[in-house]
mmCIF file of C-alpha atoms in Angstrom:
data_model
loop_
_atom_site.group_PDB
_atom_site.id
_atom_site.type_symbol
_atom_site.label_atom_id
_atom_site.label_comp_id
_atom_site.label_asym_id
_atom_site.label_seq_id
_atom_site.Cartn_x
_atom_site.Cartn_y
_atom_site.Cartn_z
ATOM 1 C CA UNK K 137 0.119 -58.474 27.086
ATOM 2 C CA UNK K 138 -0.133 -60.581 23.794
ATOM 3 C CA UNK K 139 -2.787 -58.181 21.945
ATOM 4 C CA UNK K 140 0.104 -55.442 22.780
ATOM 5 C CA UNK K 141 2.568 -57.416 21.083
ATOM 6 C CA UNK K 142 0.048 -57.734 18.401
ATOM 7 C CA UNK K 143 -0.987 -54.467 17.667
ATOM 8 C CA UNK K 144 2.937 -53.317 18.035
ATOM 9 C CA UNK K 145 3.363 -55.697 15.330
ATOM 10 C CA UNK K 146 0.327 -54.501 13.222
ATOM 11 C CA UNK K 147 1.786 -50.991 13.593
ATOM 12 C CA UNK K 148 5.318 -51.922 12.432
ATOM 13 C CA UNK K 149 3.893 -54.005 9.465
ATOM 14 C CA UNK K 150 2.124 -51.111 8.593
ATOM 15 C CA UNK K 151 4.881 -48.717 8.699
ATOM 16 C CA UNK K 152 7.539 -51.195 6.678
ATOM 17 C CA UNK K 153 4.359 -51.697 4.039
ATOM 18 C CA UNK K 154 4.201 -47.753 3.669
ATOM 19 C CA UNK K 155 8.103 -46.910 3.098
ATOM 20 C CA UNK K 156 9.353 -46.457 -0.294
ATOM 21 C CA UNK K 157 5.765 -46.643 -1.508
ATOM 22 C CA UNK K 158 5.552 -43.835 -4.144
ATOM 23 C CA UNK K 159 2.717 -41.684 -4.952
ATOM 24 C CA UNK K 160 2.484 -39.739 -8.427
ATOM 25 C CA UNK K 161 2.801 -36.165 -8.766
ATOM 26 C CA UNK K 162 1.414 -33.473 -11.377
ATOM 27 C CA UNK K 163 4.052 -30.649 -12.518
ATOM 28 C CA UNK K 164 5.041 -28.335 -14.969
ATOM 29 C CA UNK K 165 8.039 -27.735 -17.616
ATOM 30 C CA UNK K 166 6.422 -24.822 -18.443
ATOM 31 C CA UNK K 167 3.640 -22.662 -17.196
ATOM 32 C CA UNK K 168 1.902 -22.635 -13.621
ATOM 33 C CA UNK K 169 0.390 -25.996 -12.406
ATOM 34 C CA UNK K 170 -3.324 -25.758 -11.769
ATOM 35 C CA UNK K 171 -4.465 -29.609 -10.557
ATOM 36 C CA UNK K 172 -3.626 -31.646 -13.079
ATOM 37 C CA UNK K 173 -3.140 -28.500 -15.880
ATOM 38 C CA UNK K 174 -0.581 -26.042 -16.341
ATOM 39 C CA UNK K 175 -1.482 -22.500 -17.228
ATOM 40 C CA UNK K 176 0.546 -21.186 -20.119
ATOM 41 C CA UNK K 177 0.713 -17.702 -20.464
ATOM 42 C CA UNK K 178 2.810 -15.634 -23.748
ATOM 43 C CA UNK K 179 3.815 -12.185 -23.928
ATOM 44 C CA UNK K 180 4.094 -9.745 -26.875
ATOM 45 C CA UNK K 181 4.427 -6.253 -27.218
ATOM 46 C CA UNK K 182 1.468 -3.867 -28.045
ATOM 47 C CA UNK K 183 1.194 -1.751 -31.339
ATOM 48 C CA UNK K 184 0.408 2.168 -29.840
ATOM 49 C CA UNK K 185 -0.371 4.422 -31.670
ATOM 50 C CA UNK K 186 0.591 8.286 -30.608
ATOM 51 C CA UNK K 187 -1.419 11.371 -31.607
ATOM 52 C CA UNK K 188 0.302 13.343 -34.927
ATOM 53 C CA UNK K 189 3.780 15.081 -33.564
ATOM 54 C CA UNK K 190 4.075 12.346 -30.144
ATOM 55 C CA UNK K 191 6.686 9.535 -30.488
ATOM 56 C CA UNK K 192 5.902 6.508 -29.039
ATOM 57 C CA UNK K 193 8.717 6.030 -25.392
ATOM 58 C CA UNK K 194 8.839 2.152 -25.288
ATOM 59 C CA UNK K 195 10.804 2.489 -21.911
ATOM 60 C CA UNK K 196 8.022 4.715 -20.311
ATOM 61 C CA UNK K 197 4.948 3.453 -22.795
ATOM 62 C CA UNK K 198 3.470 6.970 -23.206
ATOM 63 C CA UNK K 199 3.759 9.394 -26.263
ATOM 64 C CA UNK K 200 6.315 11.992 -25.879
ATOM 65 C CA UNK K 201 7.068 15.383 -27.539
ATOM 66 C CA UNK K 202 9.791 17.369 -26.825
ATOM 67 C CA UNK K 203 9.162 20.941 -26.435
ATOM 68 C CA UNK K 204 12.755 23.136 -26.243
ATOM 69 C CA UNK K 205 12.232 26.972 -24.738
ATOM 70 C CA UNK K 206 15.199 29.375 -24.747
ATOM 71 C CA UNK K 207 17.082 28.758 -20.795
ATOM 72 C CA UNK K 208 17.221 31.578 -18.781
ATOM 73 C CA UNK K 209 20.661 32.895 -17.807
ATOM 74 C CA UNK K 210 23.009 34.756 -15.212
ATOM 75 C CA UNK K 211 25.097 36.722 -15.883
ATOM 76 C CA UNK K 212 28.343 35.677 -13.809
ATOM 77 C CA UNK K 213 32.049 37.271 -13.091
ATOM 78 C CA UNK K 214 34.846 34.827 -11.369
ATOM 79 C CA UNK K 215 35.095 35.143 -7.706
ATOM 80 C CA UNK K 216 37.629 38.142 -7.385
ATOM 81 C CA UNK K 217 35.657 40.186 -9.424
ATOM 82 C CA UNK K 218 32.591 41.843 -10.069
ATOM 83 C CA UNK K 219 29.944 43.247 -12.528
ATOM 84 C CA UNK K 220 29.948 46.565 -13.995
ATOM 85 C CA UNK K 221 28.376 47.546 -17.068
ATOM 86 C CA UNK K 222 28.577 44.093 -18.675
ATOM 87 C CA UNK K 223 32.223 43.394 -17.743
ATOM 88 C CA UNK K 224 33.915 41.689 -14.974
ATOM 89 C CA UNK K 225 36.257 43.711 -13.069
ATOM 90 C CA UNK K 226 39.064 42.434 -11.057
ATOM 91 C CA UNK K 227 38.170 43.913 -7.217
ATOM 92 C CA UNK K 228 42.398 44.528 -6.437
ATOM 93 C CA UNK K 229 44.150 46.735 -8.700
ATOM 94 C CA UNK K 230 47.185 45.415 -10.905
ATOM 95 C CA UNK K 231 50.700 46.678 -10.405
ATOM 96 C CA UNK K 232 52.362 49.000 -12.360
ATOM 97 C CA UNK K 233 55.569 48.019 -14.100
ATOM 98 C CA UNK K 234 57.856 50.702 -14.932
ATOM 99 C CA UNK K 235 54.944 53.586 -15.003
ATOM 100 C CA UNK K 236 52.755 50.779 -17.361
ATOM 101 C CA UNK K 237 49.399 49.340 -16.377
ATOM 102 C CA UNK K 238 49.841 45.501 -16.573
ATOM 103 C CA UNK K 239 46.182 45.136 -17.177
ATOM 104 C CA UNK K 240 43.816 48.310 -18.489
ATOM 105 C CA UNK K 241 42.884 51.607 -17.050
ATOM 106 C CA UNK K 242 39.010 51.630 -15.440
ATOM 107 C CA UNK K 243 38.009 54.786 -13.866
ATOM 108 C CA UNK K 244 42.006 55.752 -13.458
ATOM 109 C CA UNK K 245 42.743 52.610 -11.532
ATOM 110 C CA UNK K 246 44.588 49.673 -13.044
ATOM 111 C CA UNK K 247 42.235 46.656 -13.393
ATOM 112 C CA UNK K 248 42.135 43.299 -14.995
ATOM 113 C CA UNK K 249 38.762 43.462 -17.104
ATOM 114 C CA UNK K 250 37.445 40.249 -18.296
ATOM 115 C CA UNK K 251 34.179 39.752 -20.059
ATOM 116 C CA UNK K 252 31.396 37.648 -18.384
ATOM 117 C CA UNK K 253 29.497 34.575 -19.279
ATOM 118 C CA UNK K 254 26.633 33.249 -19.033
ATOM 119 C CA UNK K 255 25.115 30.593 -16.780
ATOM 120 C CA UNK K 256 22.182 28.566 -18.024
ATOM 121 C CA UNK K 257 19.442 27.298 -16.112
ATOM 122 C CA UNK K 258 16.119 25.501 -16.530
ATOM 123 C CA UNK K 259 13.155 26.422 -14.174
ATOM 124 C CA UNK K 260 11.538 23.627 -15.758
ATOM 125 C CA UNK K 261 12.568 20.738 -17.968
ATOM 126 C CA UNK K 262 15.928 19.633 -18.884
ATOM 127 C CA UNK K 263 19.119 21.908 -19.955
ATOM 128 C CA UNK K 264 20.526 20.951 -23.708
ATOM 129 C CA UNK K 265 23.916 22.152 -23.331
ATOM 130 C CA UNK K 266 24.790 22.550 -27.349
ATOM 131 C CA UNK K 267 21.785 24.929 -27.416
ATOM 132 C CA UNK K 268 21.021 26.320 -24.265
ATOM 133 C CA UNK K 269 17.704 25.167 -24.150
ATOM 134 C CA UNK K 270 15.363 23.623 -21.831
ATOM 135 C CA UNK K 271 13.844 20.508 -23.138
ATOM 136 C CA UNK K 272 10.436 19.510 -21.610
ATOM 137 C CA UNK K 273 8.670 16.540 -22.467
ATOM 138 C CA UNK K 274 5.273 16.662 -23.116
ATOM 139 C CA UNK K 275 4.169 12.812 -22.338
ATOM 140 C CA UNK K 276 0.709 11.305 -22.945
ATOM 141 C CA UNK K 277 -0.849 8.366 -22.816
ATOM 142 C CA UNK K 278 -1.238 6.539 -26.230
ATOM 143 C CA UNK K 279 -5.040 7.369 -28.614
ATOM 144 C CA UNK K 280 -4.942 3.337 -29.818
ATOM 145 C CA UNK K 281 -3.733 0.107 -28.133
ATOM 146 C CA UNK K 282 -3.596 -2.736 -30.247
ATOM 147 C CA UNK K 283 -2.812 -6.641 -29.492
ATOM 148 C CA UNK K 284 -2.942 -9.377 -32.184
ATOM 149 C CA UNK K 285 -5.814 -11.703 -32.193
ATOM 150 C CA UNK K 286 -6.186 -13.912 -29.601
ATOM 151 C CA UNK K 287 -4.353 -11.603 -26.943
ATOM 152 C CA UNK K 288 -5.614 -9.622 -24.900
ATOM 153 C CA UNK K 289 -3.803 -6.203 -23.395
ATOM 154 C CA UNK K 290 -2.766 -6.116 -19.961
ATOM 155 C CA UNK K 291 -2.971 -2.679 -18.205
ATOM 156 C CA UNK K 292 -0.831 -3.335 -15.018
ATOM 157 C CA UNK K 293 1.936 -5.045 -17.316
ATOM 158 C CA UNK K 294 1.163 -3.112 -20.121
ATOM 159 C CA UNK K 295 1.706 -5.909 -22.298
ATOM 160 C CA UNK K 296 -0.527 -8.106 -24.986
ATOM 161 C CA UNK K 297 -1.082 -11.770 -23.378
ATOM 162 C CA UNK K 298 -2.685 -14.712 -24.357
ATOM 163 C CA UNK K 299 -3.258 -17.923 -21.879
ATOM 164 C CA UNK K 300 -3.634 -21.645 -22.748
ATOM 165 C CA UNK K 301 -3.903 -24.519 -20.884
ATOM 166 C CA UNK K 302 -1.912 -27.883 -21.230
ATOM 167 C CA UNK K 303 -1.939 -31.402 -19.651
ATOM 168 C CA UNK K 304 0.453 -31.346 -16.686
ATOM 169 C CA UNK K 305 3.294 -34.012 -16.800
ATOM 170 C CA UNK K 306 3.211 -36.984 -13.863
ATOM 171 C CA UNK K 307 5.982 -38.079 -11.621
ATOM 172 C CA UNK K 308 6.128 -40.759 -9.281
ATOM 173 C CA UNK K 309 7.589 -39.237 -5.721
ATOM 174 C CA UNK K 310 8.338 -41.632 -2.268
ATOM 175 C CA UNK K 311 5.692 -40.767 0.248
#
């Protein structure tokens, strides 16, 4: 029974000897913490250079030239009426008033004639709506990639970067 009491004791000793004993910690301000290091790494932009005619996109990072074709149209009447020899005729015939045609004679019926318009569309590209054309962008990668010295250019990110190490900064922390 007394070794009990002794190795109870031992074990609480132990226990009030190991609170609020601190141990020191390696971290970071900056950087990722490898061991006792942290791993710095900067980012800067490339310098791309675009064949003659391609602009460089610095949302998309390719070269880009817009090519504009003529849209194609339709030719399109109002619902109510319909197409006949380039006009839009009204499908009911107008009234008379007093023995006059309220709109114009077509093939001895009274009609309202309007004249059409047309409806642009793109099979392909985008539709410019000042000029009815259809923009397409022709989009390529860059001929040149160029990062200052020191960095190195980063495919996935498409970025320049450059890594350093520095000395990580200690902390004491309770156990």
């Amino acid at each position: 029974m007394k070794i009990e009491k002794i190795i109870v004791l031992c074990i609480c000793i132990l226990f009030l000897c190991s609170c609020g004993k601190k141990e020191m910690e390696f971290y970071c301000e900056e950087g990722v913490l490898k061991g006792s290091r942290c791993l710095i790494t900067e980012e800067k932009n490339a310098e791309y250079t675009c064949e003659e005619g391609f602009n460089f996109n610095e949302e998309s990072k390719k070269c880009e030239n817009i090519i504009s074709v003529q849209a194609s149209y339709d030719i399109v009447c109002d619902g109510g009426y319909y197409l006949e020899n380039g006009k839009c005729i009204s499908e009911e015939d107008l009234p008379y008033n007093n023995g006059v045609c309220s709109g114009s004679i077509y093939q001895g019926k009274c009609k309202d004639i309007r004249y059409r318009y047309k409806a642009y569309h793109c099979l392909y590209g985008t539709l410019n709506n000042e000029t009815n054309k259809c923009d397409l962008v022709d989009e390529r990668n860059p001929i040149e990639t160029k990062c200052d010295d020191e960095y190195e250019y980063n495919k996935k990110k498409k970025v320049c970067e450059r890594s350093h190490y520095t000395e990580a900064l200690e902390r004491e922390v309770e156990s």
